[in-house]
Coordinates of C-alpha atoms and ligand atoms in Angstrom, one line a residue:
X1 CA 3.9 19.7 59.8
X2 CA 2.4 16.4 60.5
X3 CA 3.3 15.0 64.1
X4 CA 2.5 11.9 66.0
X5 CA -0.3 14.1 67.5
X6 CA -1.9 14.8 64.1
X7 CA -5.2 13.2 63.3
X8 CA -6.4 11.6 60.2
X9 CA -8.3 14.6 58.9
X10 CA -5.0 16.4 59.4
X11 CA -3.5 13.8 57.0
X12 CA -6.2 14.4 54.4
X13 CA -5.1 17.9 54.3
X14 CA -1.8 17.2 53.7
X15 CA -1.2 16.3 49.7
X16 CA 1.2 13.2 50.2
X17 CA -0.8 11.9 53.2
X18 CA -3.9 12.2 51.1
X19 CA -2.5 10.3 48.4
X20 CA -0.9 7.6 50.4
X21 CA -4.1 7.0 52.3
X22 CA -6.4 6.6 49.3
X23 CA -3.7 4.4 47.6
X24 CA -3.8 2.3 50.5
X25 CA -7.4 2.3 50.7
X26 CA -7.5 1.2 47.2
X27 CA -5.1 -1.6 47.3
X28 CA -6.5 -3.1 50.5
X29 CA -10.1 -2.9 48.7
X30 CA -11.5 -0.8 51.6
X31 CA -14.6 1.2 51.2
X32 CA -13.3 4.8 50.5
X33 CA -16.4 6.0 52.6
X34 CA -14.8 4.9 55.8
X35 CA -12.4 7.7 55.7
X36 CA -15.4 10.1 55.5
X37 CA -16.6 8.7 59.0
X38 CA -16.0 11.5 61.8
X39 CA -15.0 9.1 64.3
X40 CA -12.1 7.7 62.2
X41 CA -11.0 11.3 61.0
X42 CA -10.3 12.1 64.5
X43 CA -8.0 9.2 65.3
X44 CA -4.5 10.4 66.3
X45 CA -1.8 9.1 64.3
X46 CA 0.2 7.9 67.4
X47 CA -3.0 5.5 68.3
X48 CA -2.6 3.9 64.7
X49 CA 0.2 1.3 65.9
X50 CA -1.9 0.1 68.9
X51 CA -5.0 -0.2 66.7
X52 CA -3.3 -1.8 63.8
X53 CA 0.4 -2.8 65.0
X54 CA 0.5 -5.6 62.5
X55 CA 0.1 -3.3 59.6
X56 CA 1.5 -0.2 61.2
X57 CA 4.2 -0.4 63.7
X58 CA 5.9 2.7 65.1
X59 CA 8.6 2.4 62.8
X60 CA 6.8 2.8 59.7
X61 CA 4.5 5.5 61.2
X62 CA 7.7 7.5 61.9
X63 CA 8.9 7.1 58.2
X64 CA 5.3 7.9 56.9
X65 CA 5.5 11.1 59.1
X66 CA 8.8 12.0 57.5
X67 CA 7.4 11.2 54.1
X68 CA 4.2 13.6 54.9
X69 CA 6.5 16.4 55.8
X70 CA 8.7 16.1 53.0
X71 CA 6.9 18.8 51.0
X72 CA 6.0 20.8 54.1
X73 CA 5.6 24.4 53.1
X74 CA 5.5 24.0 49.4
X75 CA 2.5 25.6 47.7
X76 CA 0.3 23.3 45.7
X77 CA 0.4 24.6 42.1
X78 CA -2.3 26.9 40.8
X79 CA -4.7 26.0 38.0
X80 CA -2.9 26.6 34.8
X81 CA -3.5 26.3 31.0
X82 CA -1.6 26.8 27.8
X83 CA -1.2 25.2 24.6
X84 CA 1.6 22.7 23.6
X85 CA 1.9 20.0 20.8
X86 CA 2.0 17.2 23.3
X87 CA -1.5 18.1 24.8
X88 CA -2.8 17.9 21.4
X89 CA -1.2 14.9 20.1
X90 CA -2.7 11.5 20.0
X91 CA 0.2 9.4 20.8
X92 CA 0.8 5.5 19.6
X93 CA 3.0 3.3 21.8
X94 CA 5.0 0.7 19.8
X95 CA 6.6 -2.3 21.3
X96 CA 9.2 -2.7 18.6
X97 CA 10.0 -6.3 19.1
X98 CA 6.5 -7.2 18.4
X99 CA 5.4 -4.6 15.7
X100 CA 6.6 -5.5 12.4
X101 CA 9.6 -7.6 11.4
X102 CA 11.4 -5.9 8.7
X103 CA 14.3 -8.6 7.8
X104 CA 12.5 -11.9 8.2
X105 CA 14.2 -13.1 11.7
X106 CA 10.9 -13.4 13.9
X107 CA 11.9 -10.1 15.6
X108 CA 10.2 -6.7 15.0
X109 CA 12.6 -4.0 14.0
X110 CA 13.0 -0.3 13.1
X111 CA 12.9 -1.0 9.2
X112 CA 9.6 -2.9 10.1
X113 CA 8.3 0.4 11.8
X114 CA 9.4 2.5 8.8
X115 CA 7.5 -0.1 6.7
X116 CA 4.4 0.7 8.4
X117 CA 4.8 4.6 9.0
X118 CA 2.0 5.4 6.5
X119 CA -0.5 3.0 8.3
X120 CA 0.2 5.1 11.4
X121 CA 0.2 8.2 9.5
X122 CA -3.3 7.3 8.1
X123 CA -4.7 6.2 11.5
X124 CA -3.8 9.8 12.5
X125 CA -1.6 9.5 15.2
X126 CA 0.7 12.4 15.8
X127 CA 3.5 10.9 17.8
X128 CA 5.2 7.6 18.3
X129 CA 6.5 6.4 21.7
X130 CA 9.1 3.5 21.1
X131 CA 9.7 1.2 24.0
X132 CA 13.5 1.0 24.2
X133 CA 15.6 0.0 21.0
X134 CA 19.0 0.6 22.7
X135 CA 21.6 -2.0 22.9
X136 CA 20.7 -4.5 25.5
X137 CA 21.1 -8.1 26.4
X138 CA 17.2 -8.2 26.7
X139 CA 16.7 -9.7 30.1
X140 CA 13.6 -7.5 30.2
X141 CA 13.5 -6.8 26.5
X142 CA 15.4 -3.6 26.2
X143 CA 14.5 -2.3 29.8
X144 CA 18.1 -3.4 30.7
X145 CA 20.2 -0.9 28.7
X146 CA 23.8 -1.9 27.9
X147 CA 24.6 1.0 25.7
X148 CA 22.4 4.3 25.7
X149 CA 24.0 5.6 22.5
X150 CA 23.8 2.2 20.3
X151 CA 20.8 0.8 18.6
X152 CA 20.1 -2.9 19.5
X153 CA 21.4 -4.9 16.5
X154 CA 18.3 -7.0 16.2
X155 CA 16.3 -3.8 15.9
X156 CA 18.8 -2.3 13.2
X157 CA 21.3 0.5 13.0
X158 CA 21.6 4.1 14.1
X159 CA 21.1 4.9 10.5
X160 CA 17.7 3.1 10.5
X161 CA 16.9 5.2 13.6
X162 CA 17.8 8.4 11.9
X163 CA 15.8 7.5 8.9
X164 CA 12.8 6.8 11.2
X165 CA 13.1 10.4 12.9
X166 CA 13.4 12.0 9.5
X167 CA 10.4 10.0 8.1
X168 CA 8.2 10.9 10.9
X169 CA 9.2 14.5 10.8
X170 CA 8.6 14.8 7.1
X171 CA 5.0 13.7 7.9
X172 CA 4.6 16.2 10.7
X173 CA 4.8 13.4 13.4
X174 CA 7.0 13.2 16.6
X175 CA 9.0 10.6 18.3
X176 CA 9.1 10.1 21.9
X177 CA 11.9 7.5 23.2
X178 CA 11.6 5.6 26.3
X179 CA 14.5 6.3 28.6
X180 CA 15.6 3.9 31.5
X181 CA 17.6 5.8 33.8
X182 CA 16.7 4.3 37.1
X183 CA 19.0 1.2 36.4
X184 CA 21.3 -0.1 33.6
X185 CA 22.2 -3.6 32.2
X186 CA 24.5 -5.4 34.6
X187 CA 26.5 -5.7 31.1
X188 CA 26.8 -2.0 30.9
X189 CA 30.5 -0.9 30.9
X190 CA 29.9 1.4 33.8
X191 CA 28.8 -1.6 36.0
X192 CA 31.4 -3.8 34.8
X193 CA 34.0 -1.0 35.8
X194 CA 32.3 -0.4 39.1
X195 CA 32.4 -4.3 39.9
X196 CA 35.9 -4.9 38.9
X197 CA 37.4 -1.5 40.1
X198 CA 35.7 -0.3 43.2
X199 CA 38.1 2.5 43.8
X200 CA 38.1 3.5 40.2
X201 CA 36.1 6.3 38.5
X202 CA 32.9 4.4 38.3
X203 CA 33.1 2.7 41.7
X204 CA 30.3 4.7 43.1
X205 CA 28.1 4.5 40.0
X206 CA 25.7 2.0 41.6
X207 CA 24.2 1.2 45.0
X208 CA 26.7 -0.9 46.7
X209 CA 26.8 -2.1 50.2
X210 CA 28.8 -4.6 52.2
X211 CA 27.4 -6.6 55.1
X212 CA 29.1 -9.0 57.4
X213 CA 26.7 -11.4 58.0
X214 CA 26.2 -12.8 54.7
X215 CA 22.8 -11.3 54.5
X216 CA 21.6 -8.6 51.9
X217 CA 21.9 -5.2 53.5
X218 CA 18.1 -4.9 53.9
X219 CA 14.8 -6.9 53.1
X220 CA 13.9 -5.1 50.1
X221 CA 12.2 -7.3 47.5
X222 CA 12.7 -6.8 43.8
X223 CA 9.6 -6.1 41.4
X224 CA 10.6 -9.4 39.6
X225 CA 10.8 -11.6 42.6
X226 CA 13.3 -12.2 45.2
X227 CA 15.7 -10.0 47.0
X228 CA 16.6 -6.5 45.6
X229 CA 20.3 -7.2 46.1
X230 CA 22.8 -9.6 44.5
X231 CA 26.2 -10.5 46.2
X232 CA 29.1 -10.1 44.0
X233 CA 32.0 -12.1 45.2
X234 CA 34.4 -10.0 43.0
X235 CA 33.7 -6.9 45.1
X236 CA 32.6 -8.6 48.1
X237 CA 29.5 -6.5 48.2
X238 CA 25.8 -6.4 47.2
X239 CA 24.4 -4.4 44.5
X240 CA 21.0 -3.2 44.4
X241 CA 18.3 -4.0 41.7
X242 CA 14.7 -3.0 42.1
X243 CA 14.0 -5.1 39.0
X244 CA 15.6 -8.4 37.8
X245 CA 19.3 -9.1 38.8
X246 CA 20.2 -7.8 35.2
X247 CA 19.0 -4.2 36.0
X248 CA 21.3 -2.6 38.3
X249 CA 20.0 0.6 40.0
X250 CA 22.1 3.6 39.4
X251 CA 23.4 5.8 42.3
X252 CA 21.7 9.0 41.6
X253 CA 23.5 10.6 44.4
X254 CA 26.6 10.6 42.5
X255 CA 27.1 13.9 40.4
X256 CA 29.0 11.8 38.0
X257 CA 26.1 9.7 37.2
X258 CA 23.9 12.7 36.7
X259 CA 26.5 14.2 34.3
X260 CA 26.4 11.2 32.4
X261 CA 22.7 10.9 32.2
X262 CA 22.5 14.5 30.9
X263 CA 24.9 13.7 28.1
X264 CA 22.9 10.8 27.1
X265 CA 19.8 13.1 26.9
X266 CA 21.8 15.6 24.8
X267 CA 22.8 13.0 22.5
X268 CA 19.2 12.1 21.9
X269 CA 17.9 15.6 21.6
X270 CA 20.6 16.3 19.1
X271 CA 19.4 13.4 17.0
X272 CA 15.9 15.2 16.8
X273 CA 14.0 13.2 19.4
X274 CA 11.0 15.3 20.5
X275 CA 10.2 13.8 23.8
X276 CA 10.9 11.3 26.3
X277 CA 9.0 8.6 28.3
X278 CA 10.9 8.1 31.6
X279 CA 10.8 4.6 32.8
X280 CA 10.0 4.3 36.7
X281 CA 11.4 7.8 37.2
X282 CA 10.0 8.2 40.6
X283 CA 12.2 5.5 42.0
X284 CA 15.6 7.1 41.5
X285 CA 16.1 8.7 44.9
X286 CA 16.1 6.2 47.9
X287 CA 15.3 8.0 51.3
X288 CA 17.0 5.4 53.2
X289 CA 18.2 1.8 52.8
X290 CA 16.3 0.8 56.1
X291 CA 14.2 -2.3 56.1
X292 CA 10.8 -2.0 54.8
X293 CA 7.7 -2.7 56.5
X294 CA 6.8 -6.4 55.9
X295 CA 2.9 -6.3 56.2
X296 CA 3.0 -3.3 53.8
X297 CA 5.6 -5.1 51.7
X298 CA 3.0 -8.2 51.7
X299 CA -0.2 -6.1 50.6
X300 CA 1.9 -4.3 47.7
X301 CA 3.8 -7.2 46.7
X302 CA 7.4 -5.6 47.3
X303 CA 8.8 -4.8 50.4
X304 CA 10.7 -1.4 50.9
X305 CA 8.4 0.6 48.5
X306 CA 7.8 3.2 51.2
X307 CA 11.6 4.3 51.2
X308 CA 12.1 5.1 47.6
X309 CA 8.7 5.6 45.6
X310 CA 8.7 9.2 46.5
X311 CA 12.3 9.6 47.7
X312 CA 13.3 12.8 49.6
X313 CA 15.5 14.1 46.9
X314 CA 13.1 13.4 43.9
X315 CA 12.1 16.8 43.1
X316 CA 15.5 18.4 43.4
X317 CA 16.8 15.7 41.1
X318 CA 14.0 16.1 38.6
X319 CA 14.5 19.9 38.4
X320 CA 18.1 19.6 37.9
X321 CA 17.2 16.9 35.1
X322 CA 14.9 19.4 33.4
X323 CA 17.4 22.0 33.4
X324 CA 20.6 20.2 32.4
X325 CA 19.0 17.1 30.6
X326 CA 15.5 17.6 29.2
X327 CA 15.8 21.2 28.5
X328 CA 12.6 21.8 26.2
X329 CA 12.0 18.4 25.4
X330 CA 8.5 17.0 26.3
X331 CA 8.9 14.4 29.2
X332 CA 6.2 12.1 30.5
X333 CA 7.1 10.3 33.9
X334 CA 6.0 6.8 34.5
X335 CA 5.2 6.8 38.3
X336 CA 4.2 3.9 40.1
X337 CA 2.6 4.3 43.2
X338 CA 2.1 8.1 43.4
X339 CA -1.0 9.6 43.4
X340 CA -2.7 12.6 41.9
X341 CA -1.4 15.3 44.5
X342 CA 2.3 14.0 44.3
X343 CA 2.0 14.1 40.4
X344 CA 0.8 17.6 40.3
X345 CA 4.0 18.6 42.4
X346 CA 5.8 16.4 39.8
X347 CA 4.4 17.8 36.7
X348 CA 2.6 21.3 37.2
X349 CA 4.1 23.7 34.7
X350 CA 5.3 26.1 37.6
X351 CA 7.2 23.5 39.1
X352 CA 9.9 22.9 36.2
X353 CA 10.1 19.4 36.6
X354 CA 8.2 16.8 34.0
X355 CA 5.1 17.6 31.9
X356 CA 3.1 14.6 32.5
X357 CA 2.8 11.5 34.7
X358 CA 1.6 8.1 34.0
X359 CA -0.6 7.2 36.8
X360 CA -2.0 3.5 36.8
X361 CA -4.9 3.9 39.5
X362 CA -7.4 3.0 37.0
X363 CA -5.9 0.0 35.5
X364 CA -7.1 -2.5 38.3
X365 CA -10.1 -2.2 40.5
X366 CA -10.0 -1.7 44.2
X367 CA -8.6 -4.6 46.1
X368 CA -7.4 -6.2 43.0
X369 CA -4.1 -6.5 41.0
X370 CA -2.9 -7.3 37.8
X371 CA -2.5 -11.1 38.6
X372 CA -5.9 -11.6 40.0
X373 CA -8.5 -13.2 37.8
X374 CA -11.6 -10.9 37.9
X375 CA -13.8 -9.0 35.7
X376 CA -12.7 -5.2 35.3
X377 CA -15.7 -2.9 36.2
X378 CA -15.9 0.1 34.1
X379 CA -17.1 2.1 36.8
X380 CA -13.8 2.1 38.2
X381 CA -12.4 3.5 35.0
X382 CA -15.3 6.2 35.3
X383 CA -14.2 7.3 38.9
X384 CA -10.6 7.7 37.9
X385 CA -11.1 9.6 34.7
X386 CA -13.6 11.8 36.4
X387 CA -10.7 12.6 38.9
X388 CA -8.0 13.0 36.4
X389 CA -10.1 15.1 33.7
X390 CA -11.6 17.3 36.4
X391 CA -9.7 19.1 39.3
X392 CA -6.6 17.3 38.4
X393 CA -6.5 18.5 34.7
X394 CA -7.1 22.1 36.0
X395 CA -3.6 22.1 37.7
X396 CA -1.6 19.6 35.3
X397 CA -2.2 17.6 31.9
X398 CA -3.3 14.1 32.4
X399 CA -2.1 11.1 30.3
X400 CA -4.9 8.9 29.4
X401 CA -4.3 5.2 28.4
X402 CA -5.9 1.9 29.2
X403 CA -3.3 -0.6 27.6
X404 CA 0.4 -0.7 27.4
X405 CA 3.4 -3.3 27.3
X406 CA 3.1 -3.9 30.9
X407 CA -0.7 -5.1 30.9
X408 CA -3.0 -7.6 29.9
X409 CA -5.4 -6.2 27.1
X410 CA -8.4 -4.1 28.3
X411 CA -11.1 -5.7 26.4
X412 CA -10.2 -9.0 27.9
X413 CA -10.2 -7.7 31.4
X414 CA -13.6 -6.2 31.0
X415 CA -15.1 -9.1 29.1
X416 CA -12.9 -12.3 29.2
X417 CA -15.3 -14.0 27.0
X418 CA -15.2 -11.4 24.2
X419 CA -18.9 -11.2 23.9
X420 CA -18.6 -7.4 23.2
X421 CA -15.1 -7.2 21.8
X422 CA -15.9 -4.7 19.1
X423 CA -18.3 -2.6 21.3
X424 CA -16.0 -2.3 24.1
X425 CA -12.8 -1.4 22.0
X426 CA -14.9 1.4 20.5
X427 CA -16.3 2.5 24.0
X428 CA -12.7 2.7 25.0
X429 CA -11.9 4.9 21.9
X430 CA -14.8 7.0 22.7
X431 CA -13.5 7.4 26.5
X432 CA -9.8 7.9 25.4
X433 CA -10.4 10.4 22.4
X434 CA -12.8 12.7 24.1
X435 CA -10.6 12.9 27.2
X436 CA -9.4 16.1 28.5
X437 CA -5.8 14.8 28.6
X438 CA -3.2 13.1 26.0
X439 CA -4.3 9.8 24.6
X440 CA -1.7 7.1 24.4
X441 CA -2.9 4.2 22.2
X442 CA -1.1 1.0 22.5
X443 CA -0.2 -1.0 19.5
X444 CA -3.0 -3.4 18.3
X445 CA -5.7 -1.5 20.7
X446 CA -7.0 -0.1 17.7
X447 CA -7.9 -3.6 16.4
X448 CA -9.5 -4.7 19.5
X449 CA -6.6 -7.2 20.1
X450 CA -7.4 -9.4 23.1
X451 CA -5.6 -11.4 25.7
X452 CA -4.0 -14.7 24.3
X453 CA -4.8 -18.3 25.7
X454 CA -1.3 -19.1 26.5
X455 CA -1.0 -22.8 27.0
X456 CA 1.5 -23.0 29.6
X457 CA 4.7 -21.4 30.7
X458 CA 6.7 -22.4 27.7
X459 CA 4.7 -19.9 25.8
X460 CA 5.7 -17.1 28.0
X461 CA 8.9 -15.0 27.4
X462 CA 8.7 -12.1 30.1
X463 CA 10.9 -12.0 32.9
X464 CA 8.7 -11.0 35.3
X465 CA 6.3 -13.8 34.6
X466 CA 8.8 -16.5 34.5
X467 CA 10.3 -15.3 37.7
X468 CA 7.1 -15.3 39.5
X469 CA 5.9 -18.5 38.0
X470 CA 9.1 -20.2 39.5
X471 CA 8.7 -18.4 42.9
X472 CA 5.1 -19.4 43.3
X473 CA 5.8 -23.0 42.0
X474 CA 8.6 -23.7 44.4
X475 CA 6.3 -22.4 47.3
X476 CA 3.9 -25.2 46.0
X477 CA 1.1 -22.7 44.9
X478 CA -1.6 -24.5 43.0
X479 CA -2.7 -21.6 41.6
X480 CA 0.5 -20.4 40.1
X481 CA -0.6 -20.8 36.5
X482 CA -4.1 -19.2 36.7
X483 CA -2.3 -16.3 38.5
X484 CA 0.4 -15.8 36.0
X485 CA -1.9 -16.3 33.1
X486 CA -4.2 -13.4 34.5
X487 CA -1.4 -11.0 34.7
X488 CA 1.3 -11.8 32.5
X489 CA 2.6 -9.0 30.5
X490 CA 3.0 -11.2 27.5
X491 CA -0.8 -10.6 26.6
X492 CA 0.4 -7.2 25.2
X493 CA 3.3 -8.5 23.5
X494 CA 2.4 -10.8 20.9
X495 CA 2.8 -10.0 17.3
X496 CA 0.9 -6.9 15.9
X497 CA -1.9 -8.6 13.7
X498 CA -1.5 -7.3 10.1
X499 CA -3.4 -9.8 8.3
X500 CA -5.2 -13.0 8.8
X501 CA -2.3 -15.1 7.7
X502 CA 0.5 -17.1 9.4
X503 CA 2.1 -15.3 12.1
X504 CA -0.4 -12.6 11.7
X505 CA 1.7 -11.2 8.8
X506 CA 4.2 -10.0 11.4
X507 CA 7.1 -11.9 10.1
X508 CA 7.9 -14.8 7.4
X509 CA 9.8 -16.5 10.2
X510 CA 8.6 -17.9 13.4
X511 CA 8.2 -15.0 16.1
X512 CA 9.8 -14.7 18.9
X513 CA 6.8 -15.0 21.0
X514 CA 3.4 -17.0 19.8
X515 CA 1.0 -15.0 17.8
X516 CA -2.6 -14.5 19.2
X517 CA -5.7 -14.8 16.9
X518 CA -5.3 -12.8 13.5
X519 CA -8.5 -14.4 12.2
X520 CA -10.3 -12.5 15.0
X521 CA -8.9 -9.2 14.1
X522 CA -6.1 -8.0 11.8
X523 CA -5.4 -4.6 10.0
X524 CA -6.2 -6.1 6.5
X525 CA -9.5 -7.3 7.7
X526 CA -10.6 -4.3 9.6
X527 CA -9.4 -1.9 6.7
X528 CA -12.1 -3.4 4.5
X529 CA -14.9 -3.5 7.2
X530 CA -16.4 0.0 7.5
X531 CA -17.9 -0.8 11.1
X532 CA -14.6 -2.1 12.3
X533 CA -12.6 -1.0 15.5
X534 CA -9.6 0.3 13.3
X535 CA -12.2 2.6 11.3
X536 CA -13.8 3.8 14.3
X537 CA -10.5 4.7 15.9
X538 CA -9.7 6.8 12.8
X539 CA -13.0 8.6 13.0
X540 CA -12.6 9.4 16.6
X541 CA -9.1 10.7 16.1
X542 CA -10.0 12.7 13.3
X543 CA -12.9 14.2 15.1
X544 CA -10.6 15.1 17.9
X545 CA -8.4 17.0 15.6
X546 CA -11.1 18.8 13.8
X547 CA -12.5 20.1 17.0
X548 CA -9.4 20.6 19.2
X549 CA -11.0 23.5 21.2
X550 CA -13.7 21.5 22.5
X551 CA -12.0 17.8 22.5
X552 CA -8.8 18.7 23.7
X553 CA -8.7 22.0 25.5
X554 CA -12.5 22.8 26.1
X555 CA -14.1 22.1 29.6
X556 CA -15.1 18.7 30.9
X557 CA -18.5 18.8 32.5
X558 CA -19.8 15.5 33.9
X559 CA -23.7 14.6 33.5
X560 CA -25.3 12.6 36.4
X561 CA -21.9 11.5 37.7
X562 CA -23.3 9.5 40.6
X563 CA -25.5 7.2 38.2
X564 CA -23.8 3.8 38.1
X565 CA -23.0 2.2 34.9
X566 CA -23.3 5.7 33.0
X567 CA -20.6 7.7 32.1
X568 CA -21.8 11.0 30.3
X569 CA -20.2 14.4 30.0
X570 CA -20.1 17.7 27.9
X571 CA -16.8 18.7 26.1
X572 CA -17.3 22.4 25.2
X573 CA -14.7 24.8 23.5
X574 CA -14.6 27.2 20.7
X575 CA -17.9 27.0 19.0
X576 CA -18.5 23.6 19.7
X577 CA -20.4 21.5 22.4
X578 CA -20.2 17.8 22.3
X579 CA -21.9 15.1 24.4
X580 CA -20.5 11.9 25.2
X581 CA -22.6 9.1 26.5
X582 CA -21.5 5.6 27.4
X583 CA -23.0 2.6 29.1
X584 CA -20.5 0.9 31.3
X585 CA -22.4 -2.4 31.6
X586 CA -23.4 -5.5 29.6
X587 CA -26.8 -4.8 30.2
X588 CA -29.5 -2.0 28.9
X589 CA -29.7 1.3 30.9
X590 CA -31.7 4.3 30.8
X591 CA -29.9 7.3 29.6
X592 CA -30.3 10.6 31.3
X593 CA -32.7 13.0 29.8
X594 CA -31.1 15.9 28.2
X595 CA -32.7 19.0 27.0
X596 CA -30.9 19.6 23.7
X597 CA -31.5 18.6 20.4
X598 CA -28.4 16.8 19.4
X599 CA -26.8 15.1 16.2
X600 CA -25.3 11.6 16.8
X601 CA -21.8 11.8 14.9
X602 CA -20.0 8.7 16.2
X603 CA -21.5 5.7 17.9
X604 CA -20.6 1.9 18.5
X605 CA -24.4 1.0 17.5
X606 CA -25.9 1.7 14.0
X607 CA -29.0 3.3 15.3
X608 CA -30.1 5.2 18.3
X609 CA -33.0 4.0 20.6
X610 CA -34.6 4.7 23.7
X611 CA -32.2 2.9 25.8
X612 CA -28.5 2.3 26.1
X613 CA -27.7 -1.1 25.1
X614 CA -24.5 -3.1 26.3
X615 CA -21.4 -0.8 26.1
X616 CA -23.2 1.6 23.9
X617 CA -20.9 4.9 23.4
X618 CA -22.0 7.8 21.3
X619 CA -20.7 11.1 20.8
X620 CA -23.2 13.9 19.9
X621 CA -22.8 17.2 18.6
X622 CA -25.1 20.2 20.1
Ligands
LIG701 O1 7.6 -0.7 34.6 C1 7.3 -0.3 35.8 C2 6.8 -1.4 36.6 O2 7.5 -2.5 36.8 C3 5.5 -1.3 37.0 O3 4.5 -1.0 36.0 C4 5.3 -2.6 37.7 O4 4.9 -3.6 36.8 C5 4.3 -2.2 38.8 O5 4.8 -1.2 39.4 C6 4.4 -3.5 40.0 O6 4.2 -4.8 39.4 C7 8.7 -0.2 33.6 C8 8.5 -0.6 32.3 O7 7.4 -0.2 31.7 C9 8.6 -2.3 32.3 O8 8.2 -2.7 30.9 C10 10.1 -2.5 32.8 O9 10.0 -3.9 33.0 C11 10.3 -1.9 34.2 O10 9.9 -0.4 34.2 C12 11.7 -1.9 34.5 O11 12.5 -1.3 33.6
LIG702 CA1 13.8 -8.5 12.4

């Protein structure tokens, strides 16, 4: 048990304490070595409010202590292994609105995906993850679902969906659907019933509170700016929304809500869906509705987080969800803010909850967030991957990704001038496809697609960016635009570049969002260029599949892990050993000396020399 008399050193032995502390240190950009200092380790928790009262008051300390004790007595899962299709798969994430327009209305759709299925098959990917395709008013591009059992009309019909599932299965490929279960659209019939008939069967489906002073029930902030509550005069009450004001949080405390959710899952399992990506699934249990700590809120960018990112009923809910909803379907949970120890408890096979977690620690450097304009240092990626693929992977299976629909393009984060676009995209292919974990590629990543020089806010579409820009501008923030331009999720949402043609060959009509730069990279151009990122990704995927025992299930043995700017390791298994060598910097570095004679099988430079050139990345066979 952690008490006010426990010391920092006790906290580090507590799995949740350890995760929380290292997350905070990362967000604040403090040197992690500080925690190693014996003086700091001996500080008692009750002394912290005196030392750092502004950041950590007594109330926050007490709620943190509750959080640390939440899993008290629960043993940490033991190392485990075992084979599964989703460990071997290379997954490709599709943002359907931007992938391929099949009917010429400027919006990507399911027939468009079907048109390109052989492209994906030839790339060698085993499974597709589709961002939400359900009926939605699109306040957050489908993450606000109005009907879970209907396809968004812009994207096609249920028949198109069934055809897609069949076409994938015919090719031995699988389908992972995005499931958004923390919230529904305010246009969902449940919410409308809840709003207009508080005493009816849906009255308690959402998180409603009344207040008498005209203020929201607490100070929680939405991830998409403003309060996390909206007042509805119809019911004279406030409803919670952690995301936009059209994404209403479901009340998972209500067994009827959970039953509905299990039925939705059954519906899709029966359609033949193989797995699910569970949107912000760690947010479903709200421990209390007390005010959040304002200082912590300012650091994180959203107040209240400590009360719901690892809520007290999360594990119990997920266990039931596995039993009655998921059954044997694969499930990867999107976890915002949890750390590796928490994720082990959420995903280790012995725990009967989820199979895998998306963890975001590696996406931004310490002290930075997505909206900061800075140059990403790949040494941070290395630090995180060493952790994921090392002791973490002994216990549970990591997910490996560097891009998704919520983040700017990685090549641009590393090298904004794109001097090394090709080298870096191939380096990322090497890092992801030799990793001990499941690689999730994001559409366009295989081409080296980069950030888009949006001219002004009129070119943006994302609700998060638009709200944030409005909020910052209203505050008179002169840096509002550079800030939004650095972090907007729209960088990843411009049309897939199929050809160097108008609209990148995505659509004959004006696309719903501007196109990037199809002259810089496109499928058609890269197909015909042997040294293109596309062909490199293909070769890396093929290599991973041909040597599954080594490159998927094999051991991960870092070489010279402390050497800055170098990321090197062996992957060994079956009868094969591979050596992976990457220069993480834009200058030359000395490679470590190795005794073995090796054959270079793949590299982003045509020939080997005695030094490693900028971002040089090679895979050797021993
Ligand atoms: O994203 C969760 C999410 O919002 C975080 O990545 C968030 O951006 C970060 O923790 C704080 O800024 C998922 C979806 O991927 C995203 O597209 C949706 O908008 C969101 O949930 C709401 O459903
Ligand atoms: Ca269309």
